[in-house]
Each structure stands twice: as C-alpha cells, then as structure tokens.
PDB file of C-alpha atoms in Angstrom:
ATOM      1  CA  MET O  25     -24.010  90.494 -90.621  1.00 49.00           C
ATOM      2  CA  THR O  26     -23.763  87.374 -92.739  1.00 55.00           C
ATOM      3  CA  LEU O  27     -20.534  86.703 -91.287  1.00 51.00           C
ATOM      4  CA  ASN O  28     -21.575  86.998 -87.506  1.00 59.00           C
ATOM      5  CA  THR O  29     -24.426  84.949 -88.307  1.00 60.00           C
ATOM      6  CA  THR O  30     -22.496  82.109 -89.530  1.00 62.00           C
ATOM      7  CA  SER O  31     -20.001  82.541 -86.703  1.00 66.00           C
ATOM      8  CA  LYS O  32     -22.701  82.071 -84.064  1.00 61.00           C
ATOM      9  CA  PHE O  33     -24.237  79.060 -86.216  1.00 55.00           C
ATOM     10  CA  GLN O  34     -20.833  77.478 -86.292  1.00 61.00           C
ATOM     11  CA  THR O  35     -20.486  77.953 -82.465  1.00 66.00           C
ATOM     12  CA  LEU O  36     -23.915  76.874 -81.640  1.00 64.00           C
ATOM     13  CA  LEU O  37     -23.276  73.532 -83.774  1.00 61.00           C
ATOM     14  CA  GLY O  38     -20.286  73.153 -82.011  1.00 63.00           C
ATOM     15  CA  LYS O  39     -21.684  72.928 -78.792  1.00 63.00           C
ATOM     16  CA  VAL O  40     -24.436  70.806 -79.866  1.00 65.00           C
ATOM     17  CA  LEU O  41     -21.833  68.167 -81.238  1.00 68.00           C
ATOM     18  CA  THR O  42     -20.037  68.425 -77.923  1.00 69.00           C
ATOM     19  CA  TYR O  43     -22.804  68.233 -75.954  1.00 67.00           C
ATOM     20  CA  PHE O  44     -23.750  65.095 -78.062  1.00 65.00           C
ATOM     21  CA  ILE O  45     -20.234  63.302 -77.611  1.00 72.00           C
ATOM     22  CA  LEU O  46     -20.274  63.694 -74.405  1.00 67.00           C
ATOM     23  CA  LEU O  47     -23.818  61.996 -73.595  1.00 70.00           C
ATOM     24  CA  SER O  48     -22.762  59.544 -75.862  1.00 65.00           C
ATOM     25  CA  CYS O  49     -19.458  58.824 -73.624  1.00 70.00           C
ATOM     26  CA  PHE O  50     -21.945  58.219 -70.683  1.00 64.00           C
ATOM     27  CA  ALA O  51     -24.407  56.225 -72.372  1.00 65.00           C
ATOM     28  CA  ILE O  52     -21.921  54.161 -73.493  1.00 69.00           C
ATOM     29  CA  LEU O  53     -20.210  54.014 -69.611  1.00 69.00           C
ATOM     30  CA  GLY O  54     -23.633  53.731 -68.301  1.00 67.00           C
ATOM     31  CA  LEU O  55     -24.385  50.683 -70.554  1.00 61.00           C
ATOM     32  CA  TYR O  56     -21.069  49.139 -69.960  1.00 61.00           C
ATOM     33  CA  ALA O  57     -21.783  49.727 -65.916  1.00 67.00           C
ATOM     34  CA  VAL O  58     -25.321  48.298 -66.527  1.00 64.00           C
ATOM     35  CA  GLN O  59     -23.871  44.899 -68.449  1.00 69.00           C
ATOM     36  CA  ARG O  60     -20.605  44.385 -66.177  1.00 75.00           C
ATOM     37  CA  TYR O  61     -22.199  44.680 -62.776  1.00 73.00           C
ATOM     38  CA  GLY O  62     -25.722  42.997 -63.967  1.00 69.00           C
ATOM     39  CA  ALA O  63     -23.949  39.927 -65.282  1.00 75.00           C
ATOM     40  CA  GLN O  64     -21.939  39.920 -61.856  1.00 81.00           C
ATOM     41  CA  TYR O  65     -25.091  40.130 -59.623  1.00 81.00           C
ATOM     42  CA  ALA O  66     -26.993  37.394 -62.165  1.00 79.00           C
ATOM     43  CA  GLU O  67     -24.026  35.026 -62.182  1.00 83.00           C
ATOM     44  CA  GLN O  68     -24.287  35.362 -57.993  1.00 86.00           C
ATOM     45  CA  LYS O  69     -27.826  34.670 -58.260  1.00 83.00           C
ATOM     46  CA  ILE O  70     -27.667  32.148 -60.509  1.00 83.00           C
ATOM     47  CA  GLN O  71     -24.664  30.459 -58.381  1.00 86.00           C
ATOM     48  CA  GLU O  72     -26.969  30.545 -55.260  1.00 83.00           C
ATOM     49  CA  GLN O  73     -29.778  29.043 -56.807  1.00 79.00           C
ATOM     50  CA  LEU O  74     -27.449  26.285 -58.401  1.00 80.00           C
ATOM     51  CA  GLU O  75     -26.142  25.548 -54.859  1.00 84.00           C
ATOM     52  CA  ARG O  76     -29.353  25.584 -53.144  1.00 79.00           C
ATOM     53  CA  THR O  77     -30.821  23.009 -55.522  1.00 74.00           C
ATOM     54  CA  GLY O  78     -27.680  20.785 -55.963  1.00 77.00           C
ATOM     55  CA  LEU O  79     -27.436  21.184 -59.143  1.00 80.00           C
ATOM     56  CA  SER O  80     -23.733  22.515 -59.381  1.00 83.00           C
ATOM     57  CA  GLN O  81     -22.282  19.272 -60.294  1.00 86.00           C
ATOM     58  CA  PHE O  82     -24.236  19.002 -63.328  1.00 86.00           C
ATOM     59  CA  VAL O  83     -24.206  22.478 -64.929  1.00 89.00           C
ATOM     60  CA  HIS O  84     -20.987  24.144 -65.950  1.00 92.00           C
ATOM     61  CA  TYR O  85     -20.787  27.475 -68.164  1.00 92.00           C
ATOM     62  CA  GLN O  86     -18.281  29.500 -69.575  1.00 93.00           C
ATOM     63  CA  GLN O  87     -19.468  32.745 -68.581  1.00 92.00           C
ATOM     64  CA  VAL O  88     -22.880  34.870 -68.104  1.00 91.00           C
ATOM     65  CA  TYR O  89     -23.930  37.637 -70.368  1.00 90.00           C
ATOM     66  CA  PHE O  90     -26.415  40.490 -69.282  1.00 87.00           C
ATOM     67  CA  ASN O  91     -28.243  42.314 -72.129  1.00 83.00           C
ATOM     68  CA  PRO O  92     -27.956  46.120 -70.521  1.00 81.00           C
ATOM     69  CA  PHE O  93     -31.233  46.860 -72.998  1.00 80.00           C
ATOM     70  CA  THR O  94     -33.735  44.134 -72.050  1.00 82.00           C
ATOM     71  CA  LEU O  95     -32.032  43.703 -68.098  1.00 82.00           C
ATOM     72  CA  THR O  96     -32.001  39.363 -69.015  1.00 87.00           C
ATOM     73  CA  PRO O  97     -29.004  37.321 -68.394  1.00 90.00           C
ATOM     74  CA  SER O  98     -27.862  34.224 -70.636  1.00 91.00           C
ATOM     75  CA  LEU O  99     -25.729  31.622 -70.066  1.00 92.00           C
ATOM     76  CA  GLU O 100     -23.061  30.866 -72.516  1.00 94.00           C
ATOM     77  CA  GLY O 101     -21.235  27.500 -73.243  1.00 95.00           C
ATOM     78  CA  VAL O 102     -23.122  25.427 -70.979  1.00 94.00           C
ATOM     79  CA  LYS O 103     -22.434  21.972 -70.036  1.00 94.00           C
ATOM     80  CA  ILE O 104     -25.268  19.491 -68.585  1.00 91.00           C
ATOM     81  CA  GLY O 105     -23.670  16.399 -67.014  1.00 87.00           C
ATOM     82  CA  ASP O 106     -20.507  15.565 -66.584  1.00 89.00           C
ATOM     83  CA  GLU O 107     -18.008  18.224 -67.831  1.00 90.00           C
ATOM     84  CA  ASN O 108     -15.903  16.114 -69.813  1.00 91.00           C
ATOM     85  CA  SER O 109     -19.069  13.884 -71.135  1.00 91.00           C
ATOM     86  CA  PRO O 110     -21.928  15.770 -70.932  1.00 92.00           C
ATOM     87  CA  ILE O 111     -25.206  14.967 -71.683  1.00 92.00           C
ATOM     88  CA  LEU O 112     -26.259  18.141 -73.715  1.00 93.00           C
ATOM     89  CA  ILE O 113     -24.048  21.361 -74.930  1.00 95.00           C
ATOM     90  CA  PHE O 114     -25.691  24.620 -75.280  1.00 95.00           C
ATOM     91  CA  ALA O 115     -24.182  27.258 -76.998  1.00 96.00           C
ATOM     92  CA  ARG O 116     -26.598  29.470 -74.947  1.00 95.00           C
ATOM     93  CA  ILE O 117     -29.603  29.662 -72.766  1.00 93.00           C
ATOM     94  CA  SER O 118     -31.150  32.884 -72.525  1.00 92.00           C
ATOM     95  CA  PHE O 119     -34.037  34.182 -69.998  1.00 89.00           C
ATOM     96  CA  ASN O 120     -36.422  36.032 -71.111  1.00 86.00           C
ATOM     97  CA  SER O 121     -37.704  37.491 -67.965  1.00 77.00           C
ATOM     98  CA  TYR O 122     -35.469  38.478 -64.754  1.00 66.00           C
ATOM     99  CA  LEU O 123     -34.475  35.541 -62.488  1.00 57.00           C
ATOM    100  CA  ILE O 124     -36.589  37.072 -59.655  1.00 51.00           C
ATOM    101  CA  LYS O 125     -39.779  36.509 -61.478  1.00 52.00           C
ATOM    102  CA  HIS O 126     -39.949  33.300 -59.558  1.00 60.00           C
ATOM    103  CA  PRO O 127     -41.332  30.569 -59.920  1.00 70.00           C
ATOM    104  CA  ASN O 128     -42.447  31.426 -63.437  1.00 81.00           C
ATOM    105  CA  LEU O 129     -39.706  30.656 -66.047  1.00 84.00           C
ATOM    106  CA  ASP O 130     -39.486  31.545 -69.332  1.00 89.00           C
ATOM    107  CA  ILE O 131     -35.914  30.739 -71.689  1.00 90.00           C
ATOM    108  CA  ASP O 132     -34.496  30.117 -75.021  1.00 94.00           C
ATOM    109  CA  PHE O 133     -32.025  27.691 -75.733  1.00 95.00           C
ATOM    110  CA  TRP O 134     -29.525  27.034 -78.646  1.00 96.00           C
ATOM    111  CA  ILE O 135     -27.848  23.406 -78.824  1.00 95.00           C
ATOM    112  CA  GLN O 136     -24.272  23.627 -79.678  1.00 96.00           C
ATOM    113  CA  GLU O 137     -23.345  21.255 -82.809  1.00 95.00           C
ATOM    114  CA  SER O 138     -21.897  18.606 -81.192  1.00 95.00           C
ATOM    115  CA  PRO O 139     -20.281  15.387 -82.759  1.00 95.00           C
ATOM    116  CA  ILE O 140     -21.323  12.405 -81.132  1.00 93.00           C
ATOM    117  CA  ASP O 141     -17.987  11.576 -79.347  1.00 94.00           C
ATOM    118  CA  SER O 142     -18.118  14.551 -77.593  1.00 94.00           C
ATOM    119  CA  LEU O 143     -21.200  13.482 -75.497  1.00 94.00           C
ATOM    120  CA  SER O 144     -22.194  10.786 -72.987  1.00 91.00           C
ATOM    121  CA  ARG O 145     -22.667   7.118 -73.348  1.00 91.00           C
ATOM    122  CA  GLU O 146     -26.224   7.566 -73.091  1.00 89.00           C
ATOM    123  CA  THR O 147     -26.433  10.856 -75.537  1.00 91.00           C
ATOM    124  CA  ARG O 148     -24.232   8.835 -77.783  1.00 93.00           C
ATOM    125  CA  ALA O 149     -26.883   5.383 -77.728  1.00 92.00           C
ATOM    126  CA  LEU O 150     -29.658   7.936 -78.610  1.00 90.00           C
ATOM    127  CA  MET O 151     -28.218   9.020 -81.324  1.00 91.00           C
ATOM    128  CA  ARG O 152     -26.929   5.968 -82.698  1.00 92.00           C
ATOM    129  CA  SER O 153     -30.414   4.672 -82.631  1.00 90.00           C
ATOM    130  CA  ALA O 154     -31.500   7.511 -84.475  1.00 89.00           C
ATOM    131  CA  GLY O 155     -29.093   7.329 -87.676  1.00 90.00           C
ATOM    132  CA  MET O 156     -27.285  10.655 -85.970  1.00 92.00           C
ATOM    133  CA  ASP O 157     -23.567  11.675 -86.028  1.00 93.00           C
ATOM    134  CA  THR O 158     -23.473  15.154 -84.953  1.00 95.00           C
ATOM    135  CA  LEU O 159     -26.645  17.231 -82.866  1.00 95.00           C
ATOM    136  CA  LEU O 160     -27.853  20.917 -83.625  1.00 96.00           C
ATOM    137  CA  GLY O 161     -30.917  22.631 -82.120  1.00 96.00           C
ATOM    138  CA  LYS O 162     -32.635  24.922 -80.650  1.00 96.00           C
ATOM    139  CA  GLY O 163     -35.821  25.354 -78.589  1.00 95.00           C
ATOM    140  CA  SER O 164     -37.942  27.436 -75.787  1.00 94.00           C
ATOM    141  CA  PHE O 165     -39.228  26.445 -72.075  1.00 91.00           C
ATOM    142  CA  SER O 166     -41.917  28.295 -70.390  1.00 90.00           C
ATOM    143  CA  SER O 167     -43.507  27.308 -66.932  1.00 88.00           C
ATOM    144  CA  THR O 168     -46.199  29.811 -65.440  1.00 87.00           C
ATOM    145  CA  ILE O 169     -48.539  29.314 -62.538  1.00 84.00           C
ATOM    146  CA  GLN O 170     -52.323  29.560 -63.383  1.00 82.00           C
ATOM    147  CA  ASP O 171     -55.006  28.524 -61.207  1.00 78.00           C
ATOM    148  CA  GLU O 172     -53.149  26.780 -58.923  1.00 76.00           C
ATOM    149  CA  GLY O 173     -51.486  24.443 -61.317  1.00 83.00           C
ATOM    150  CA  ILE O 174     -48.352  24.653 -63.279  1.00 87.00           C
ATOM    151  CA  VAL O 175     -48.614  25.172 -67.191  1.00 91.00           C
ATOM    152  CA  SER O 176     -45.353  24.055 -69.079  1.00 91.00           C
ATOM    153  CA  GLU O 177     -44.515  24.151 -72.615  1.00 93.00           C
ATOM    154  CA  LEU O 178     -41.136  22.937 -73.949  1.00 93.00           C
ATOM    155  CA  LYS O 179     -40.358  23.240 -77.786  1.00 95.00           C
ATOM    156  CA  LEU O 180     -37.274  21.360 -79.380  1.00 95.00           C
ATOM    157  CA  ASP O 181     -36.345  21.442 -82.610  1.00 96.00           C
ATOM    158  CA  ILE O 182     -33.257  18.986 -83.708  1.00 94.00           C
ATOM    159  CA  LYS O 183     -31.885  19.212 -86.940  1.00 94.00           C
ATOM    160  CA  ASP O 184     -32.511  16.441 -89.447  1.00 92.00           C
ATOM    161  CA  ALA O 185     -34.708  14.725 -86.408  1.00 92.00           C
ATOM    162  CA  GLY O 186     -38.005  16.752 -86.106  1.00 93.00           C
ATOM    163  CA  LYS O 187     -39.622  19.211 -83.930  1.00 95.00           C
ATOM    164  CA  LEU O 188     -41.154  18.034 -80.534  1.00 94.00           C
ATOM    165  CA  THR O 189     -43.502  19.874 -78.517  1.00 96.00           C
ATOM    166  CA  LEU O 190     -44.461  19.087 -74.795  1.00 94.00           C
ATOM    167  CA  MET O 191     -47.435  20.893 -72.970  1.00 95.00           C
ATOM    168  CA  SER O 192     -48.433  20.109 -69.609  1.00 92.00           C
ATOM    169  CA  ASN O 193     -50.780  21.027 -66.740  1.00 92.00           C
ATOM    170  CA  ILE O 194     -49.724  19.597 -63.274  1.00 89.00           C
ATOM    171  CA  ARG O 195     -50.559  20.627 -59.994  1.00 89.00           C
ATOM    172  CA  LEU O 196     -48.160  20.442 -57.182  1.00 85.00           C
ATOM    173  CA  LEU O 197     -50.045  18.378 -53.927  1.00 84.00           C
ATOM    174  CA  ASP O 198     -47.548  18.174 -51.193  1.00 79.00           C
ATOM    175  CA  HIS O 199     -46.367  22.379 -50.741  1.00 78.00           C
ATOM    176  CA  GLU O 200     -43.160  20.995 -49.350  1.00 79.00           C
ATOM    177  CA  PHE O 201     -42.422  20.894 -52.940  1.00 78.00           C
ATOM    178  CA  THR O 202     -41.920  24.028 -55.194  1.00 78.00           C
ATOM    179  CA  PRO O 203     -42.002  24.150 -58.951  1.00 80.00           C
ATOM    180  CA  SER O 204     -37.786  25.151 -58.788  1.00 78.00           C
ATOM    181  CA  ASP O 205     -37.988  22.068 -56.866  1.00 79.00           C
ATOM    182  CA  LEU O 206     -39.324  19.752 -59.555  1.00 81.00           C
ATOM    183  CA  ARG O 207     -36.961  21.655 -62.428  1.00 79.00           C
ATOM    184  CA  SER O 208     -34.030  20.988 -60.332  1.00 79.00           C
ATOM    185  CA  ASP O 209     -34.803  17.224 -59.710  1.00 80.00           C
ATOM    186  CA  ILE O 210     -36.221  16.469 -63.209  1.00 80.00           C
ATOM    187  CA  LEU O 211     -32.785  18.046 -64.430  1.00 78.00           C
ATOM    188  CA  ALA O 212     -30.662  15.872 -61.844  1.00 76.00           C
ATOM    189  CA  SER O 213     -32.324  12.795 -62.650  1.00 78.00           C
ATOM    190  CA  PHE O 214     -31.552  13.236 -66.319  1.00 74.00           C
ATOM    191  CA  ALA O 215     -28.024  14.227 -65.472  1.00 69.00           C
ATOM    192  CA  LEU O 216     -27.655  11.295 -63.157  1.00 70.00           C
ATOM    193  CA  GLY O 217     -29.156   8.737 -65.699  1.00 71.00           C
ATOM    194  CA  GLN O 218     -31.858   7.894 -63.469  1.00 76.00           C
ATOM    195  CA  PRO O 219     -35.258   9.468 -64.887  1.00 77.00           C
ATOM    196  CA  GLU O 220     -37.260   6.528 -63.264  1.00 76.00           C
ATOM    197  CA  ALA O 221     -36.603   8.087 -60.030  1.00 78.00           C
ATOM    198  CA  LEU O 222     -39.061  10.621 -60.888  1.00 80.00           C
ATOM    199  CA  PRO O 223     -42.294   9.033 -60.238  1.00 81.00           C
ATOM    200  CA  ILE O 224     -40.873   7.456 -56.751  1.00 81.00           C
ATOM    201  CA  ILE O 225     -40.127  11.087 -55.509  1.00 81.00           C
ATOM    202  CA  TYR O 226     -43.329  12.826 -56.997  1.00 82.00           C
ATOM    203  CA  GLY O 227     -45.895   9.988 -57.274  1.00 83.00           C
ATOM    204  CA  ASP O 228     -48.065  11.243 -54.491  1.00 86.00           C
ATOM    205  CA  ALA O 229     -46.863  14.785 -54.795  1.00 87.00           C
ATOM    206  CA  ILE O 230     -48.002  15.242 -58.382  1.00 87.00           C
ATOM    207  CA  GLU O 231     -51.511  15.770 -60.016  1.00 90.00           C
ATOM    208  CA  LEU O 232     -51.770  15.769 -63.497  1.00 90.00           C
ATOM    209  CA  ARG O 233     -54.426  17.698 -65.189  1.00 91.00           C
ATOM    210  CA  SER O 234     -53.345  17.430 -69.206  1.00 91.00           C
ATOM    211  CA  LEU O 235     -50.357  16.435 -71.218  1.00 91.00           C
ATOM    212  CA  GLU O 236     -49.826  16.533 -75.049  1.00 93.00           C
ATOM    213  CA  ILE O 237     -47.006  15.794 -76.932  1.00 93.00           C
ATOM    214  CA  GLN O 238     -46.577  16.515 -80.682  1.00 95.00           C
ATOM    215  CA  TYR O 239     -44.044  15.474 -83.131  1.00 94.00           C
ATOM    216  CA  GLU O 240     -43.058  16.950 -86.417  1.00 94.00           C
ATOM    217  CA  GLU O 241     -41.100  14.757 -88.815  1.00 93.00           C
ATOM    218  CA  SER O 242     -37.840  16.068 -90.398  1.00 90.00           C
ATOM    219  CA  GLY O 243     -36.033  13.242 -91.019  1.00 89.00           C
ATOM    220  CA  LEU O 244     -35.895  10.600 -88.347  1.00 90.00           C
ATOM    221  CA  ILE O 245     -38.612   8.445 -89.315  1.00 88.00           C
ATOM    222  CA  HIS O 246     -37.184   8.650 -92.638  1.00 86.00           C
ATOM    223  CA  ARG O 247     -34.185   6.854 -91.640  1.00 86.00           C
ATOM    224  CA  LEU O 248     -35.726   4.908 -89.204  1.00 85.00           C
ATOM    225  CA  PHE O 249     -38.386   3.458 -91.178  1.00 81.00           C
ATOM    226  CA  PRO O 250     -37.156   4.057 -94.892  1.00 78.00           C
ATOM    227  CA  PRO O 251     -40.042   3.377 -97.638  1.00 71.00           C
ATOM    228  CA  SER O 252     -37.663   0.508 -98.722  1.00 65.00           C
ATOM    229  CA  GLY O 253     -37.596  -0.913 -95.249  1.00 60.00           C
ATOM    230  CA  SER O 254     -38.772  -4.528 -94.407  1.00 59.00           C
ATOM    231  CA  TYR O 255     -41.451  -2.909 -91.726  1.00 60.00           C
ATOM    232  CA  GLN O 256     -42.998  -0.820 -94.900  1.00 61.00           C
ATOM    233  CA  SER O 257     -43.194  -3.938 -97.198  1.00 64.00           C
ATOM    234  CA  ASN O 258     -44.703  -5.769 -94.647  1.00 76.00           C
ATOM    235  CA  PRO O 259     -47.682  -3.944 -92.835  1.00 78.00           C
ATOM    236  CA  VAL O 260     -48.688  -7.258 -91.170  1.00 81.00           C
ATOM    237  CA  GLU O 261     -45.200  -7.267 -89.225  1.00 84.00           C
ATOM    238  CA  LEU O 262     -45.320  -3.538 -88.707  1.00 84.00           C
ATOM    239  CA  GLU O 263     -48.836  -3.869 -86.891  1.00 86.00           C
ATOM    240  CA  GLY O 264     -47.934  -6.475 -84.380  1.00 88.00           C
ATOM    241  CA  ALA O 265     -44.544  -4.941 -83.735  1.00 88.00           C
ATOM    242  CA  LEU O 266     -46.536  -1.727 -82.894  1.00 89.00           C
ATOM    243  CA  MET O 267     -49.313  -3.766 -80.772  1.00 90.00           C
ATOM    244  CA  PHE O 268     -46.197  -5.407 -79.125  1.00 91.00           C
ATOM    245  CA  ALA O 269     -44.541  -1.788 -78.208  1.00 90.00           C
ATOM    246  CA  SER O 270     -48.310  -0.565 -76.678  1.00 89.00           C
ATOM    247  CA  GLN O 271     -47.757  -3.373 -74.189  1.00 89.00           C
ATOM    248  CA  ALA O 272     -44.302  -2.447 -73.757  1.00 89.00           C
ATOM    249  CA  LEU O 273     -44.809   0.858 -72.692  1.00 87.00           C
ATOM    250  CA  GLY O 274     -48.526   0.356 -70.807  1.00 87.00           C
ATOM    251  CA  LEU O 275     -51.035   1.658 -73.068  1.00 88.00           C
ATOM    252  CA  ALA O 276     -52.769  -1.728 -73.998  1.00 88.00           C
ATOM    253  CA  PRO O 277     -52.324  -5.469 -73.914  1.00 90.00           C
ATOM    254  CA  ALA O 278     -51.062  -6.756 -77.313  1.00 87.00           C
ATOM    255  CA  ASN O 279     -54.101  -8.666 -78.263  1.00 87.00           C
ATOM    256  CA  SER O 280     -56.427  -5.925 -77.174  1.00 89.00           C
ATOM    257  CA  PRO O 281     -58.766  -3.584 -79.660  1.00 89.00           C
ATOM    258  CA  GLU O 282     -56.840  -0.502 -77.896  1.00 89.00           C
ATOM    259  CA  ALA O 283     -53.107  -1.756 -79.298  1.00 90.00           C
ATOM    260  CA  LYS O 284     -54.496  -2.340 -82.469  1.00 91.00           C
ATOM    261  CA  GLN O 285     -56.245   1.370 -82.475  1.00 89.00           C
ATOM    262  CA  ILE O 286     -52.724   2.491 -81.535  1.00 90.00           C
ATOM    263  CA  ALA O 287     -51.148   0.215 -84.100  1.00 90.00           C
ATOM    264  CA  THR O 288     -53.703   1.595 -86.709  1.00 90.00           C
ATOM    265  CA  SER O 289     -52.850   5.429 -85.922  1.00 89.00           C
ATOM    266  CA  VAL O 290     -48.802   4.956 -85.952  1.00 89.00           C
ATOM    267  CA  GLN O 291     -48.942   3.039 -89.123  1.00 88.00           C
ATOM    268  CA  THR O 292     -50.990   5.715 -90.771  1.00 88.00           C
ATOM    269  CA  PHE O 293     -48.352   8.095 -89.615  1.00 89.00           C
ATOM    270  CA  LEU O 294     -45.183   6.363 -90.700  1.00 86.00           C
ATOM    271  CA  GLU O 295     -46.853   5.884 -94.257  1.00 84.00           C
ATOM    272  CA  THR O 296     -46.707   9.889 -94.362  1.00 85.00           C
ATOM    273  CA  PRO O 297     -44.815  11.090 -91.523  1.00 87.00           C
ATOM    274  CA  LYS O 298     -45.950  14.456 -90.910  1.00 90.00           C
ATOM    275  CA  GLN O 299     -47.137  15.083 -87.453  1.00 92.00           C
ATOM    276  CA  LEU O 300     -48.198  12.468 -84.643  1.00 91.00           C
ATOM    277  CA  THR O 301     -49.836  13.810 -81.505  1.00 92.00           C
ATOM    278  CA  LEU O 302     -50.567  12.009 -77.958  1.00 90.00           C
ATOM    279  CA  SER O 303     -52.596  13.559 -75.537  1.00 91.00           C
ATOM    280  CA  LEU O 304     -54.009  12.401 -72.379  1.00 88.00           C
ATOM    281  CA  LEU O 305     -56.807  14.302 -70.770  1.00 85.00           C
ATOM    282  CA  PRO O 306     -57.993  12.615 -67.927  1.00 85.00           C
ATOM    283  CA  SER O 307     -61.827  13.088 -66.664  1.00 83.00           C
ATOM    284  CA  SER O 308     -60.300  13.884 -63.628  1.00 87.00           C
ATOM    285  CA  PRO O 309     -56.898  15.015 -62.421  1.00 88.00           C
ATOM    286  CA  ILE O 310     -54.665  12.066 -61.707  1.00 88.00           C
ATOM    287  CA  SER O 311     -51.757  11.461 -59.594  1.00 89.00           C
ATOM    288  CA  VAL O 312     -48.605   9.971 -60.553  1.00 87.00           C
ATOM    289  CA  LYS O 313     -48.554   7.334 -58.721  1.00 88.00           C
ATOM    290  CA  GLU O 314     -51.785   6.086 -60.267  1.00 88.00           C
ATOM    291  CA  LEU O 315     -50.490   6.737 -63.720  1.00 86.00           C
ATOM    292  CA  THR O 316     -47.663   4.488 -63.051  1.00 86.00           C
ATOM    293  CA  LEU O 317     -50.150   1.777 -61.766  1.00 86.00           C
ATOM    294  CA  LEU O 318     -52.413   2.293 -64.922  1.00 85.00           C
ATOM    295  CA  ALA O 319     -49.272   1.677 -67.002  1.00 85.00           C
ATOM    296  CA  SER O 320     -48.089  -1.424 -65.023  1.00 85.00           C
ATOM    297  CA  GLU O 321     -51.764  -2.995 -65.735  1.00 84.00           C
ATOM    298  CA  GLY O 322     -51.489  -2.148 -69.092  1.00 84.00           C
ATOM    299  CA  SER O 323     -54.720   0.301 -69.161  1.00 84.00           C
ATOM    300  CA  LEU O 324     -53.620   3.935 -69.794  1.00 84.00           C
ATOM    301  CA  TYR O 325     -55.161   3.826 -73.090  1.00 84.00           C
ATOM    302  CA  LYS O 326     -58.345   2.391 -71.903  1.00 77.00           C
ATOM    303  CA  ASN O 327     -61.570   4.607 -71.542  1.00 64.00           C
ATOM    304  CA  ASN O 328     -59.883   7.319 -73.812  1.00 59.00           C
ATOM    305  CA  ARG O 329     -57.530   8.749 -71.312  1.00 72.00           C
ATOM    306  CA  ILE O 330     -55.206   8.729 -73.697  1.00 81.00           C
ATOM    307  CA  THR O 331     -55.450   9.573 -77.672  1.00 83.00           C
ATOM    308  CA  ILE O 332     -53.076   9.241 -80.651  1.00 84.00           C
ATOM    309  CA  GLN O 333     -53.783  11.298 -83.539  1.00 85.00           C
ATOM    310  CA  SER O 334     -51.784  11.360 -87.044  1.00 81.00           C
ATOM    311  CA  ARG O 335     -52.123  14.089 -89.199  1.00 76.00           C
TER     312      ARG O 335
END
C-alpha cells in the first residue's frame, strides 16, 4: 500500500515537473519573441520618427533594446551630432512609456564616460572652461500636455560639476508646430551649433508661462572660483564683474540697482555654493520674441520678471 502511494506520488511529481519545464520553455520563448520583434518594431518606428523630423543625420545609435516586461525600448550607444566628433555620447536612452504615447515624452539617460578629445569642438571648449577632462553623468527628461500647455522638466547630474534642473511651462501659439517639432528643432539646432536660430523660428510661436532653473553645486564652482582666487579675495572686483555680466545677459544695465541685486545674490552663492535658483514668472504669458526684445533692452530683471535666489 505504501509502495503504491509512493509510486503514484512520484509519477504525479514527475508530471508536474515536466509541465513546469515545458511552461518555462514556452515562457522563455515568448519573452524572446516579444523582445526580438518588439525591438524590430521599435527600431522601425524610431527610424521613421528620425527621418520625418530630419534628425537621422544627427542621431546615431548602435542598437535598440526592448524590455519584454515593461514593453519599453531603449537606445544604446547613442551619439548626438557628428558621428566621429559628437556633442554627447549616451550609454543608454530609455523610454519610460512606449513611443505611441505622443506628444508626451518620458525618458532617462546615461552619459557615457567620455574623454575630452572624443567629443566635438564646442563640447571640448565648454569642458576646458569648466576645468574638466572627462564627462560622465545621467539625467531624465519629461514633457506632457497640461491645460493646453507643454510642461517639461529636465534633470542633469554631471559628475564633479553639479546638478541642473530646468522646469518650463510653455504654449505653442502656432498650431502648425507640434511638441515633437519643437523637440526636434531644439536637438537639431544644438547639433548644428546654432541654438540662436530657435528664437528666430519660434519667436511668435511660443508663449512662456513660467521657467525655473536650479543649479546644485558639486565641484564646478570650486574649480572656477577657488577660495584662494583673486575674485574671492576682492569682492568689489567680483561685484563689478557680476554687474557687467548682468548687462551682457540682458538682465539689467550694469550700473542699475537691479544689477546690484543680481550681483549680491550670486556673490552669496559663491561664498557658500550650495544651490542657485533663477525663476521667470511673468504676470501674464510672454512670447519668446518679447523676451528677446527685453533682453536686447537689458530689462529682463525689471518688475520681477526674473528672480535669483541663493540657498
């Protein structure tokens, strides 16, 4: 009796294990099929989007990976700009939602560790001015449609430099342009080294509701303004340089009270560099063309259109 029961149990256990192995094989094959054909479909859609927006000559990647569990694609080994001398090299750009969810966008990215000589002339110049010989970082970008506006957030964390957060709320006034067109034009303008073209193209097409830029120090300011440097030991000279910079940036005339306020805020940050925040919150939405005009007049800071805070 006991032998018969043991034999039946062993037979049942063998069947269960056999079914489990078969189901596991089918599951693995299913995941492989989803990954393979998902990657092929995602790459096709990505190529179509790059061709449609004219970015195929600026975006180069090694392969597309498709996550069978989240059903989201990633681009690996991405170079922006000239393939032999790129502006940036990304180890991976991951989409957190599938591509068909236009016009919203939600991505994470990782900047590949890049020696200065492997990047474009423009990037090399920025790195040298920042005292950096290697670039490494990570970040994220999200952009969604809310109340007829486009709410976007860019987070960037560069090793031995700092963390930058940019938040904006804009509205496209010209319905011939789409959020996808705007993103593509921004990327293309920087890839071509011509960001100044954006206000010309979108001057009357974009209405700015709010803009905030936050910088958190983690090495950059200490290299540019060391405690033993001439600017730190001569605050009057530093104040004069900052007031002149306010005029050069279109914020306020160099000898104005507004320029002195800006210089004081920035000096406070440089003395104990932690976080600096620049906010633009106009009383009513303002077009990019109007902002450009105010900058040329040196009156962006006037009437609290822009505030600068140090913490």
